[in-house]
Amino acid sequence: MPINKTEVDRRLILFKATLKESGSKLTHQRLEIFRAIASSLEHPDAEAIFRTVQRRLPTVSLDTVYRTLWKLRDLGSIATLGPRHESVRFDANLEHHHHFVCVRCGLARDFMSAQLSALRVPAAVRRLGSAVAVRADVYGVCDRCARREAAGQKRKQFPSYKRRKTSQEKRI
Amino acid sequence: MPINKTEVDRRLILFKATLKESGSKLTHQRLEIFRAIASSLEHPDAEAIFRTVQRRLPTVSLDTVYRTLWKLRDLGSIATLGPRHESVRFDANLEHHHHFVCVRCGLARDFMSAQLSALRVPAAVRRLGSAVAVRADVYGVCDRCARREAAGQKRKQFPSYKRRKTSQEKRI
DNA sequence: CTGACTGCAAACCCTTTGCAGACCG
DNA sequence: CGGTCTGCAAAGGGTTTGCAGTCAG
């Protein structure tokens, strides 16, 4: 199941460097949480990571896993798949089309593209399962959000991952 | 905001036919909920649809909206964008890659594809905003799920939208 | 009429947060 | 040691469900 051990080690070293560089502390929990993700071929969710880490650190709590995951994401050590905590959206346009999704506000608009519609399933996928379809969407910043930003207004962004206040901030 | 009225009417007629065909009842709520989605250019979430419908049917409840939405989806009258109620997944592979996602169990595996990596942002997108990236993923059925299904075993599928029991089923 | 549909309220799941104590550097 | 991190427990947001009454066909 786990990928090549050398690769995991490489990622771990990089991760430790990143942590130190950012002035964050290297705790057992963080190490194990990162190891759990780095050594998995699937893309685990918080719950799965939690269960894996629990085997080595029986006292970790699920919320530490969550906090750590967002921190690692902020540090650029891991990435997230799919939208986080977004509610489902519905679409009555049943014709083949693509979406332009705003990374700031989550707005999704339709567009057509012959190029994207013509995509064929790559051969590399064959050994993973029987492919049904390729979905291609474009991500970017919609005009409205771009205008807001140009106006210098700070608005809450779409994946507004709240950071825990530091004691410095609390004191204010 | 709303799209072309003729198009909305066309969709409404089709919708009514689908409802009748499936033996489902055509209620005010269903009609208004469908209209709300069909006449929106954006892809609203349940909350937004609820607010829209409320203007015409002040007594609708949010849960009716949800139940109706999943029913319409089951009937094929509308589609959902993105995964529904799935928890976020994490990925320590920071190199450019694509995902094969199993539509049954949600499993996501990495693969590389020069073709998909080479995608350019279509010109049609320009008027929607400033595009940043194209994401292309492949959807299908993974080997494990295919084997299960071949073995004839019924398993809970990934988007296992629970259906409300009919009184027939309840009686059992 | 009768079973499918609705509204209500309470439950549920995943995720977040305030707090006080633990621990890294 | 000081401030960051953690565990706990309780809150939060989005979605689901059991129930009893309502309504479409």
mmCIF file of C-alpha atoms (C1' of nucleotides) in Angstrom:
data_model
loop_
_atom_site.group_PDB
_atom_site.id
_atom_site.type_symbol
_atom_site.label_atom_id
_atom_site.label_comp_id
_atom_site.label_asym_id
_atom_site.label_seq_id
_atom_site.Cartn_x
_atom_site.Cartn_y
_atom_site.Cartn_z
ATOM 1 C CA MET A 1 0.000 0.000 0.000
ATOM 2 C CA PRO A 2 2.582 2.604 1.044
ATOM 3 C CA ILE A 3 4.656 4.055 -1.738
ATOM 4 C CA ASN A 4 8.389 3.586 -2.121
ATOM 5 C CA LYS A 5 10.112 4.174 1.228
ATOM 6 C CA THR A 6 12.855 6.345 -0.246
ATOM 7 C CA GLU A 7 10.254 8.711 -1.592
ATOM 8 C CA VAL A 8 8.550 8.949 1.768
ATOM 9 C CA ASP A 9 11.852 9.775 3.432
ATOM 10 C CA ARG A 10 12.585 12.418 0.852
ATOM 11 C CA ARG A 11 9.233 14.041 1.536
ATOM 12 C CA LEU A 12 9.740 13.859 5.285
ATOM 13 C CA ILE A 13 13.093 15.635 5.084
ATOM 14 C CA LEU A 14 11.604 18.332 2.929
ATOM 15 C CA PHE A 15 8.706 18.661 5.332
ATOM 16 C CA LYS A 16 10.949 19.075 8.375
ATOM 17 C CA ALA A 17 12.894 21.766 6.588
ATOM 18 C CA THR A 18 9.704 23.582 5.676
ATOM 19 C CA LEU A 19 8.472 23.461 9.259
ATOM 20 C CA LYS A 20 11.710 24.813 10.650
ATOM 21 C CA GLU A 21 11.867 27.488 8.012
ATOM 22 C CA SER A 22 8.427 28.733 8.937
ATOM 23 C CA GLY A 23 9.287 28.786 12.615
ATOM 24 C CA SER A 24 6.728 26.112 13.445
ATOM 25 C CA LYS A 25 7.422 23.410 15.938
ATOM 26 C CA LEU A 26 8.113 19.844 14.974
ATOM 27 C CA THR A 27 5.854 17.759 17.177
ATOM 28 C CA HIS A 28 5.288 14.018 17.145
ATOM 29 C CA GLN A 29 1.752 14.581 15.992
ATOM 30 C CA ARG A 30 2.764 16.692 13.025
ATOM 31 C CA LEU A 31 5.409 14.209 11.998
ATOM 32 C CA GLU A 32 3.042 11.266 12.124
ATOM 33 C CA ILE A 33 0.246 13.111 10.422
ATOM 34 C CA PHE A 34 2.517 14.089 7.579
ATOM 35 C CA ARG A 35 3.917 10.584 7.357
ATOM 36 C CA ALA A 36 0.416 9.173 7.107
ATOM 37 C CA ILE A 37 -0.364 11.324 4.087
ATOM 38 C CA ALA A 38 3.024 11.025 2.436
ATOM 39 C CA SER A 39 3.034 7.250 2.611
ATOM 40 C CA SER A 40 -0.469 6.753 1.285
ATOM 41 C CA LEU A 41 -1.271 6.148 -2.348
ATOM 42 C CA GLU A 42 -4.886 6.973 -1.858
ATOM 43 C CA HIS A 43 -5.832 10.427 -0.761
ATOM 44 C CA PRO A 44 -7.035 9.974 2.783
ATOM 45 C CA ASP A 45 -9.526 12.173 4.546
ATOM 46 C CA ALA A 46 -9.065 13.519 8.067
ATOM 47 C CA GLU A 47 -10.793 10.546 9.636
ATOM 48 C CA ALA A 48 -8.545 8.030 7.836
ATOM 49 C CA ILE A 49 -5.422 9.969 8.720
ATOM 50 C CA PHE A 50 -6.597 10.101 12.298
ATOM 51 C CA ARG A 51 -6.992 6.321 12.449
ATOM 52 C CA THR A 52 -3.550 5.766 10.945
ATOM 53 C CA VAL A 53 -1.845 8.173 13.317
ATOM 54 C CA GLN A 54 -3.673 6.682 16.277
ATOM 55 C CA ARG A 55 -1.816 3.427 15.830
ATOM 56 C CA ARG A 56 1.471 5.159 16.715
ATOM 57 C CA LEU A 57 0.143 7.965 18.899
ATOM 58 C CA PRO A 58 -2.875 6.589 20.734
ATOM 59 C CA THR A 59 -3.729 9.913 22.361
ATOM 60 C CA VAL A 60 -3.977 12.175 19.301
ATOM 61 C CA SER A 61 -7.256 13.874 18.878
ATOM 62 C CA LEU A 62 -9.174 14.383 15.690
ATOM 63 C CA ASP A 63 -9.091 18.123 16.029
ATOM 64 C CA THR A 64 -5.325 18.138 16.180
ATOM 65 C CA VAL A 65 -5.385 16.252 12.914
ATOM 66 C CA TYR A 66 -7.603 18.905 11.388
ATOM 67 C CA ARG A 67 -5.559 21.785 12.701
ATOM 68 C CA THR A 68 -2.363 20.195 11.504
ATOM 69 C CA LEU A 69 -3.759 19.450 8.075
ATOM 70 C CA TRP A 70 -4.712 23.051 7.426
ATOM 71 C CA LYS A 71 -1.377 24.219 8.724
ATOM 72 C CA LEU A 72 0.482 21.848 6.419
ATOM 73 C CA ARG A 73 -1.663 23.085 3.608
ATOM 74 C CA ASP A 74 -0.843 26.688 4.435
ATOM 75 C CA LEU A 75 2.839 25.784 4.499
ATOM 76 C CA GLY A 76 2.472 24.193 1.092
ATOM 77 C CA SER A 77 3.540 20.773 2.322
ATOM 78 C CA ILE A 78 0.332 19.076 1.259
ATOM 79 C CA ALA A 79 -2.556 19.861 -1.026
ATOM 80 C CA THR A 80 -6.279 19.359 -0.665
ATOM 81 C CA LEU A 81 -8.469 17.597 -3.179
ATOM 82 C CA GLY A 82 -11.803 19.040 -4.037
ATOM 83 C CA PRO A 83 -13.700 21.823 -2.367
ATOM 84 C CA ARG A 84 -13.586 22.037 1.349
ATOM 85 C CA HIS A 85 -16.747 22.472 3.316
ATOM 86 C CA GLU A 86 -18.614 23.796 0.375
ATOM 87 C CA SER A 87 -22.261 22.966 0.021
ATOM 88 C CA VAL A 88 -23.440 21.024 -3.006
ATOM 89 C CA ARG A 89 -24.477 22.987 -6.046
ATOM 90 C CA PHE A 90 -27.143 22.106 -8.574
ATOM 91 C CA ASP A 91 -27.310 22.445 -12.311
ATOM 92 C CA ALA A 92 -30.246 22.121 -14.704
ATOM 93 C CA ASN A 93 -28.042 22.336 -17.780
ATOM 94 C CA LEU A 94 -27.781 18.741 -18.866
ATOM 95 C CA GLU A 95 -25.912 19.348 -22.083
ATOM 96 C CA HIS A 96 -22.212 18.682 -22.174
ATOM 97 C CA HIS A 97 -20.418 21.726 -20.862
ATOM 98 C CA HIS A 98 -17.556 22.856 -18.669
ATOM 99 C CA HIS A 99 -17.300 25.094 -15.647
ATOM 100 C CA PHE A 100 -15.316 28.134 -14.861
ATOM 101 C CA VAL A 101 -14.946 28.164 -11.091
ATOM 102 C CA CYS A 102 -13.846 31.215 -9.157
ATOM 103 C CA VAL A 103 -11.273 30.266 -6.557
ATOM 104 C CA ARG A 104 -12.208 33.298 -4.489
ATOM 105 C CA CYS A 105 -15.972 33.146 -4.194
ATOM 106 C CA GLY A 106 -16.831 29.701 -5.540
ATOM 107 C CA LEU A 107 -18.970 31.058 -8.361
ATOM 108 C CA ALA A 108 -19.356 28.532 -11.181
ATOM 109 C CA ARG A 109 -20.355 29.505 -14.711
ATOM 110 C CA ASP A 110 -20.813 27.355 -17.773
ATOM 111 C CA PHE A 111 -18.867 27.523 -20.985
ATOM 112 C CA MET A 112 -18.394 25.372 -24.035
ATOM 113 C CA SER A 113 -15.094 24.213 -25.415
ATOM 114 C CA ALA A 114 -14.549 21.909 -28.347
ATOM 115 C CA GLN A 115 -10.989 21.314 -27.208
ATOM 116 C CA LEU A 116 -12.009 20.158 -23.755
ATOM 117 C CA SER A 117 -14.969 18.175 -25.034
ATOM 118 C CA ALA A 118 -12.708 16.274 -27.375
ATOM 119 C CA LEU A 119 -10.478 14.939 -24.613
ATOM 120 C CA ARG A 120 -9.876 11.220 -24.674
ATOM 121 C CA VAL A 121 -9.149 9.104 -21.624
ATOM 122 C CA PRO A 122 -5.373 8.611 -21.394
ATOM 123 C CA ALA A 123 -3.996 5.116 -21.609
ATOM 124 C CA ALA A 124 -2.255 5.494 -18.251
ATOM 125 C CA VAL A 125 -5.652 5.210 -16.600
ATOM 126 C CA ARG A 126 -6.383 1.720 -17.861
ATOM 127 C CA ARG A 127 -4.687 -0.054 -14.987
ATOM 128 C CA LEU A 128 -6.657 1.958 -12.403
ATOM 129 C CA GLY A 129 -10.127 1.000 -13.524
ATOM 130 C CA SER A 130 -12.581 1.427 -16.345
ATOM 131 C CA ALA A 131 -12.799 5.078 -17.142
ATOM 132 C CA VAL A 132 -16.086 6.672 -17.963
ATOM 133 C CA ALA A 133 -15.357 10.296 -18.628
ATOM 134 C CA VAL A 134 -12.824 13.072 -18.474
ATOM 135 C CA ARG A 135 -13.975 16.162 -16.681
ATOM 136 C CA ALA A 136 -12.108 19.350 -17.346
ATOM 137 C CA ASP A 137 -12.838 22.604 -15.571
ATOM 138 C CA VAL A 138 -11.085 25.914 -15.478
ATOM 139 C CA TYR A 139 -10.174 27.698 -12.256
ATOM 140 C CA GLY A 140 -9.509 31.355 -11.930
ATOM 141 C CA VAL A 141 -10.739 34.619 -10.486
ATOM 142 C CA CYS A 142 -14.091 35.911 -11.658
ATOM 143 C CA ASP A 143 -14.524 39.503 -12.770
ATOM 144 C CA ARG A 144 -16.436 40.526 -9.713
ATOM 145 C CA CYS A 145 -13.752 39.275 -7.326
ATOM 146 C CA ALA A 146 -11.033 40.781 -9.498
ATOM 147 C CA ARG A 147 -12.745 44.154 -9.321
ATOM 148 C CA ARG A 148 -13.104 43.934 -5.581
ATOM 149 C CA GLU A 149 -9.469 43.146 -5.195
ATOM 150 C CA ALA A 150 -8.472 45.928 -7.521
ATOM 151 C CA ALA A 151 -10.533 48.264 -5.350
ATOM 152 C CA GLY A 152 -8.322 47.237 -2.502
ATOM 153 C CA GLN A 153 -11.204 45.917 -0.476
ATOM 154 C CA LYS A 154 -10.464 42.935 1.660
ATOM 155 C CA ARG A 155 -13.221 40.410 1.361
ATOM 156 C CA LYS A 156 -13.536 37.019 2.836
ATOM 157 C CA GLN A 157 -12.173 34.558 0.345
ATOM 158 C CA PHE A 158 -13.843 31.363 -0.581
ATOM 159 C CA PRO A 159 -11.619 28.793 1.102
ATOM 160 C CA SER A 160 -11.237 31.019 4.106
ATOM 161 C CA TYR A 161 -9.393 28.616 6.292
ATOM 162 C CA LYS A 162 -9.455 30.215 9.663
ATOM 163 C CA ARG A 163 -6.175 30.227 11.371
ATOM 164 C CA ARG A 164 -5.879 29.834 15.080
ATOM 165 C CA LYS A 165 -5.027 33.097 16.766
ATOM 166 C CA THR A 166 -1.534 33.346 18.175
ATOM 167 C CA SER A 167 -1.253 34.520 21.723
ATOM 168 C CA GLN A 168 0.088 37.764 20.331
ATOM 169 C CA GLU A 169 -3.136 38.365 18.448
ATOM 170 C CA LYS A 170 -5.203 37.345 21.422
ATOM 171 C CA ARG A 171 -3.592 39.955 23.574
ATOM 172 C CA ILE A 172 -4.821 42.789 21.429
ATOM 173 C CA MET B 1 -29.801 37.029 -14.253
ATOM 174 C CA PRO B 2 -32.299 34.418 -15.465
ATOM 175 C CA ILE B 3 -31.502 32.790 -18.731
ATOM 176 C CA ASN B 4 -33.634 33.050 -21.825
ATOM 177 C CA LYS B 5 -37.290 32.498 -20.887
ATOM 178 C CA THR B 6 -37.973 30.166 -23.798
ATOM 179 C CA GLU B 7 -35.217 27.874 -22.613
ATOM 180 C CA VAL B 8 -36.633 27.840 -19.086
ATOM 181 C CA ASP B 9 -40.041 26.909 -20.446
ATOM 182 C CA ARG B 10 -38.552 24.147 -22.545
ATOM 183 C CA ARG B 11 -36.863 22.708 -19.478
ATOM 184 C CA LEU B 12 -40.036 22.999 -17.423
ATOM 185 C CA ILE B 13 -42.056 21.064 -19.964
ATOM 186 C CA LEU B 14 -39.435 18.375 -20.131
ATOM 187 C CA PHE B 15 -39.373 18.261 -16.352
ATOM 188 C CA LYS B 16 -43.113 17.832 -16.013
ATOM 189 C CA ALA B 17 -43.013 15.000 -18.519
ATOM 190 C CA THR B 18 -40.230 13.305 -16.600
ATOM 191 C CA LEU B 19 -42.136 13.598 -13.343
ATOM 192 C CA LYS B 20 -45.298 12.141 -14.800
ATOM 193 C CA GLU B 21 -43.377 9.390 -16.505
ATOM 194 C CA SER B 22 -41.812 8.339 -13.226
ATOM 195 C CA GLY B 23 -45.155 8.360 -11.469
ATOM 196 C CA SER B 24 -44.134 11.176 -9.140
ATOM 197 C CA LYS B 25 -46.486 13.921 -8.183
ATOM 198 C CA LEU B 26 -46.223 17.420 -9.520
ATOM 199 C CA THR B 27 -46.406 19.666 -6.493
ATOM 200 C CA HIS B 28 -46.035 23.423 -6.293
ATOM 201 C CA GLN B 29 -42.847 22.965 -4.352
ATOM 202 C CA ARG B 30 -41.271 20.737 -6.968
ATOM 203 C CA LEU B 31 -42.228 23.059 -9.739
ATOM 204 C CA GLU B 32 -40.798 26.108 -8.043
ATOM 205 C CA ILE B 33 -37.660 24.342 -6.957
ATOM 206 C CA PHE B 34 -37.003 23.171 -10.473
ATOM 207 C CA ARG B 35 -37.770 26.587 -11.867
ATOM 208 C CA ALA B 36 -35.289 28.152 -9.467
ATOM 209 C CA ILE B 37 -32.485 25.943 -10.750
ATOM 210 C CA ALA B 38 -33.478 26.050 -14.393
ATOM 211 C CA SER B 39 -33.622 29.813 -14.492
ATOM 212 C CA SER B 40 -30.333 30.439 -12.768
ATOM 213 C CA LEU B 41 -27.082 30.964 -14.569
ATOM 214 C CA GLU B 42 -25.047 30.350 -11.496
ATOM 215 C CA HIS B 43 -25.226 26.971 -9.876
ATOM 216 C CA PRO B 44 -27.102 27.593 -6.676
ATOM 217 C CA ASP B 45 -26.789 25.559 -3.511
ATOM 218 C CA ALA B 46 -29.742 24.299 -1.467
ATOM 219 C CA GLU B 47 -29.803 27.399 0.688
ATOM 220 C CA ALA B 48 -29.936 29.736 -2.320
ATOM 221 C CA ILE B 49 -32.657 27.682 -3.981
ATOM 222 C CA PHE B 50 -34.581 27.726 -0.730
ATOM 223 C CA ARG B 51 -34.450 31.516 -0.553
ATOM 224 C CA THR B 52 -35.594 31.847 -4.149
ATOM 225 C CA VAL B 53 -38.482 29.447 -3.744
ATOM 226 C CA GLN B 54 -39.532 31.105 -0.516
ATOM 227 C CA ARG B 55 -40.419 34.250 -2.391
ATOM 228 C CA ARG B 56 -43.224 32.413 -4.193
ATOM 229 C CA LEU B 57 -43.991 29.733 -1.599
ATOM 230 C CA PRO B 58 -43.419 31.292 1.802
ATOM 231 C CA THR B 59 -44.066 28.082 3.677
ATOM 232 C CA VAL B 60 -41.573 25.743 1.993
ATOM 233 C CA SER B 61 -39.087 24.185 4.279
ATOM 234 C CA LEU B 62 -35.420 23.677 3.649
ATOM 235 C CA ASP B 63 -35.707 19.938 4.007
ATOM 236 C CA THR B 64 -38.303 19.754 1.273
ATOM 237 C CA VAL B 65 -35.820 21.555 -0.917
ATOM 238 C CA TYR B 66 -33.169 18.958 -0.121
ATOM 239 C CA ARG B 67 -35.487 16.020 -0.636
ATOM 240 C CA THR B 68 -36.713 17.435 -3.902
ATOM 241 C CA LEU B 69 -33.208 18.145 -5.131
ATOM 242 C CA TRP B 70 -32.072 14.572 -4.651
ATOM 243 C CA LYS B 71 -35.218 13.286 -6.221
ATOM 244 C CA LEU B 72 -34.736 15.483 -9.265
ATOM 245 C CA ARG B 73 -31.195 14.272 -9.439
ATOM 246 C CA ASP B 74 -32.346 10.663 -9.301
ATOM 247 C CA LEU B 75 -34.802 11.401 -12.074
ATOM 248 C CA GLY B 76 -32.014 12.884 -14.132
ATOM 249 C CA SER B 77 -33.669 16.290 -14.316
ATOM 250 C CA ILE B 78 -30.783 18.096 -12.695
ATOM 251 C CA ALA B 79 -27.147 17.372 -11.987
ATOM 252 C CA THR B 80 -24.954 18.056 -8.997
ATOM 253 C CA LEU B 81 -21.632 19.837 -9.193
ATOM 254 C CA GLY B 82 -18.744 18.343 -7.360
ATOM 255 C CA PRO B 83 -18.802 15.676 -4.715
ATOM 256 C CA ARG B 84 -21.645 15.753 -2.315
ATOM 257 C CA HIS B 85 -21.056 15.631 1.370
ATOM 258 C CA GLU B 86 -17.697 14.068 0.936
ATOM 259 C CA SER B 87 -15.013 14.956 3.403
ATOM 260 C CA VAL B 88 -11.901 16.746 2.194
ATOM 261 C CA ARG B 89 -9.014 14.601 1.050
ATOM 262 C CA PHE B 90 -5.338 15.334 1.389
ATOM 263 C CA ASP B 91 -2.442 14.785 -0.949
ATOM 264 C CA ALA B 92 1.311 14.949 -0.340
ATOM 265 C CA ASN B 93 2.146 14.602 -4.014
ATOM 266 C CA LEU B 94 2.934 18.156 -5.009
ATOM 267 C CA GLU B 95 4.066 17.431 -8.542
ATOM 268 C CA HIS B 96 1.673 18.113 -11.373
ATOM 269 C CA HIS B 97 -0.608 15.129 -11.779
ATOM 270 C CA HIS B 98 -4.170 14.087 -12.449
ATOM 271 C CA HIS B 99 -6.663 11.973 -10.561
ATOM 272 C CA PHE B 100 -8.653 8.956 -11.433
ATOM 273 C CA VAL B 101 -11.738 9.089 -9.226
ATOM 274 C CA CYS B 102 -14.000 6.107 -8.679
ATOM 275 C CA VAL B 103 -17.616 7.155 -8.929
ATOM 276 C CA ARG B 104 -18.645 4.232 -6.755
ATOM 277 C CA CYS B 105 -16.377 4.410 -3.723
ATOM 278 C CA GLY B 106 -14.701 7.787 -4.104
ATOM 279 C CA LEU B 107 -11.210 6.321 -4.335
ATOM 280 C CA ALA B 108 -8.762 8.738 -5.975
ATOM 281 C CA ARG B 109 -5.475 7.624 -7.513
ATOM 282 C CA ASP B 110 -2.803 9.630 -9.271
ATOM 283 C CA PHE B 111 -1.695 9.328 -12.845
ATOM 284 C CA MET B 112 0.359 11.350 -15.287
ATOM 285 C CA SER B 113 -0.759 12.456 -18.705
ATOM 286 C CA ALA B 114 1.118 14.678 -21.092
ATOM 287 C CA GLN B 115 -2.063 15.276 -23.049
ATOM 288 C CA LEU B 116 -3.971 16.557 -20.034
ATOM 289 C CA SER B 117 -1.028 18.543 -18.713
ATOM 290 C CA ALA B 118 -0.748 20.348 -22.014
ATOM 291 C CA LEU B 119 -4.278 21.734 -21.911
ATOM 292 C CA ARG B 120 -4.583 25.434 -22.568
ATOM 293 C CA VAL B 121 -7.316 27.640 -21.195
ATOM 294 C CA PRO B 122 -9.996 28.060 -23.900
ATOM 295 C CA ALA B 123 -10.709 31.511 -25.230
ATOM 296 C CA ALA B 124 -14.384 31.186 -24.292
ATOM 297 C CA VAL B 125 -13.374 31.629 -20.678
ATOM 298 C CA ARG B 126 -11.918 35.088 -21.103
ATOM 299 C CA ARG B 127 -15.180 36.895 -20.554
ATOM 300 C CA LEU B 128 -15.865 35.053 -17.303
ATOM 301 C CA GLY B 129 -12.722 36.049 -15.494
ATOM 302 C CA SER B 130 -8.992 35.601 -15.479
ATOM 303 C CA ALA B 131 -8.278 31.916 -15.694
ATOM 304 C CA VAL B 132 -5.489 30.399 -13.705
ATOM 305 C CA ALA B 133 -5.497 26.723 -14.502
ATOM 306 C CA VAL B 134 -7.303 23.887 -16.175
ATOM 307 C CA ARG B 135 -7.928 20.853 -14.042
ATOM 308 C CA ALA B 136 -8.713 17.615 -15.783
ATOM 309 C CA ASP B 137 -9.607 14.444 -13.956
ATOM 310 C CA VAL B 138 -10.934 11.117 -15.084
ATOM 311 C CA TYR B 139 -13.990 9.484 -13.592
ATOM 312 C CA GLY B 140 -14.784 5.801 -13.760
ATOM 313 C CA VAL B 141 -15.152 2.629 -11.764
ATOM 314 C CA CYS B 142 -12.106 1.304 -9.962
ATOM 315 C CA ASP B 143 -11.085 -2.343 -10.268
ATOM 316 C CA ARG B 144 -12.166 -3.204 -6.774
ATOM 317 C CA CYS B 145 -15.679 -1.868 -7.261
ATOM 318 C CA ALA B 146 -15.894 -3.479 -10.690
ATOM 319 C CA ARG B 147 -14.986 -6.828 -9.156
ATOM 320 C CA ARG B 148 -17.559 -6.427 -6.430
ATOM 321 C CA GLU B 149 -20.233 -5.631 -8.910
ATOM 322 C CA ALA B 150 -19.234 -8.524 -11.122
ATOM 323 C CA ALA B 151 -19.573 -10.759 -8.088
ATOM 324 C CA GLY B 152 -23.154 -9.604 -7.902
ATOM 325 C CA GLN B 153 -22.789 -8.221 -4.423
ATOM 326 C CA LYS B 154 -24.791 -5.127 -3.709
ATOM 327 C CA ARG B 155 -22.676 -2.598 -1.918
ATOM 328 C CA LYS B 156 -23.449 0.880 -0.865
ATOM 329 C CA GLN B 157 -22.327 3.204 -3.572
ATOM 330 C CA PHE B 158 -20.362 6.320 -3.003
ATOM 331 C CA PRO B 159 -23.013 8.941 -3.561
ATOM 332 C CA SER B 160 -25.490 6.832 -1.663
ATOM 333 C CA TYR B 161 -28.305 9.269 -1.620
ATOM 334 C CA LYS B 162 -30.727 7.818 0.792
ATOM 335 C CA ARG B 163 -34.188 7.667 -0.549
ATOM 336 C CA ARG B 164 -37.148 8.227 1.648
ATOM 337 C CA LYS B 165 -38.977 4.995 2.333
ATOM 338 C CA THR B 166 -42.342 4.633 0.647
ATOM 339 C CA SER B 167 -45.191 3.576 2.833
ATOM 340 C CA GLN B 168 -45.006 0.217 1.085
ATOM 341 C CA GLU B 169 -41.490 -0.315 2.311
ATOM 342 C CA LYS B 170 -42.373 0.940 5.748
ATOM 343 C CA ARG B 171 -45.074 -1.633 6.104
ATOM 344 C CA ILE B 172 -42.655 -4.504 5.826
ATOM 345 C "C1'" DC C 1 -59.726 8.177 -1.031
ATOM 346 C "C1'" DT C 2 -54.942 6.777 -0.352
ATOM 347 C "C1'" DG C 3 -50.320 6.753 -0.657
ATOM 348 C "C1'" DA C 4 -46.856 10.176 -1.892
ATOM 349 C "C1'" DC C 5 -45.377 14.561 -0.254
ATOM 350 C "C1'" DT C 6 -44.663 18.212 3.064
ATOM 351 C "C1'" DG C 7 -43.346 20.852 7.387
ATOM 352 C "C1'" DC C 8 -41.517 20.503 11.771
ATOM 353 C "C1'" DA C 9 -38.088 19.536 14.960
ATOM 354 C "C1'" DA C 10 -34.650 16.901 16.430
ATOM 355 C "C1'" DA C 11 -30.658 14.164 14.987
ATOM 356 C "C1'" DC C 12 -26.448 13.545 12.379
ATOM 357 C "C1'" DC C 13 -21.874 14.097 10.398
ATOM 358 C "C1'" DC C 14 -17.889 16.582 9.578
ATOM 359 C "C1'" DT C 15 -15.385 20.346 11.060
ATOM 360 C "C1'" DT C 16 -14.233 24.257 14.098
ATOM 361 C "C1'" DT C 17 -13.336 26.722 18.357
ATOM 362 C "C1'" DG C 18 -12.360 28.347 23.456
ATOM 363 C "C1'" DC C 19 -9.870 26.960 27.069
ATOM 364 C "C1'" DA C 20 -6.240 25.268 30.125
ATOM 365 C "C1'" DG C 21 -2.557 22.392 30.475
ATOM 366 C "C1'" DA C 22 1.711 20.138 27.911
ATOM 367 C "C1'" DC C 23 5.762 20.601 25.411
ATOM 368 C "C1'" DC C 24 9.295 22.262 21.829
ATOM 369 C "C1'" DG C 25 13.172 25.084 21.179
ATOM 370 C "C1'" DC D 1 10.915 29.650 30.328
ATOM 371 C "C1'" DG D 2 7.522 31.649 26.692
ATOM 372 C "C1'" DG D 3 4.702 30.936 23.444
ATOM 373 C "C1'" DT D 4 3.165 27.333 20.412
ATOM 374 C "C1'" DC D 5 0.612 23.029 20.368
ATOM 375 C "C1'" DT D 6 -2.382 19.731 22.093
ATOM 376 C "C1'" DG D 7 -6.594 17.401 24.087
ATOM 377 C "C1'" DC D 8 -11.018 18.065 25.621
ATOM 378 C "C1'" DA D 9 -15.605 19.135 25.187
ATOM 379 C "C1'" DA D 10 -18.929 21.759 23.335
ATOM 380 C "C1'" DA D 11 -20.533 24.522 19.360
ATOM 381 C "C1'" DG D 12 -21.360 25.130 14.395
ATOM 382 C "C1'" DG D 13 -22.962 24.599 9.558
ATOM 383 C "C1'" DG D 14 -24.879 21.777 6.170
ATOM 384 C "C1'" DT D 15 -27.734 17.870 5.499
ATOM 385 C "C1'" DT D 16 -30.855 14.020 6.906
ATOM 386 C "C1'" DT D 17 -34.664 11.657 9.140
ATOM 387 C "C1'" DG D 18 -39.090 10.153 11.916
ATOM 388 C "C1'" DC D 19 -43.488 11.617 12.459
ATOM 389 C "C1'" DA D 20 -48.071 13.149 11.636
ATOM 390 C "C1'" DG D 21 -50.779 15.897 8.893
ATOM 391 C "C1'" DT D 22 -51.769 17.424 3.794
ATOM 392 C "C1'" DC D 23 -52.530 17.095 -0.912
ATOM 393 C "C1'" DA D 24 -52.244 15.405 -5.873
ATOM 394 C "C1'" DG D 25 -54.241 12.134 -8.829
#
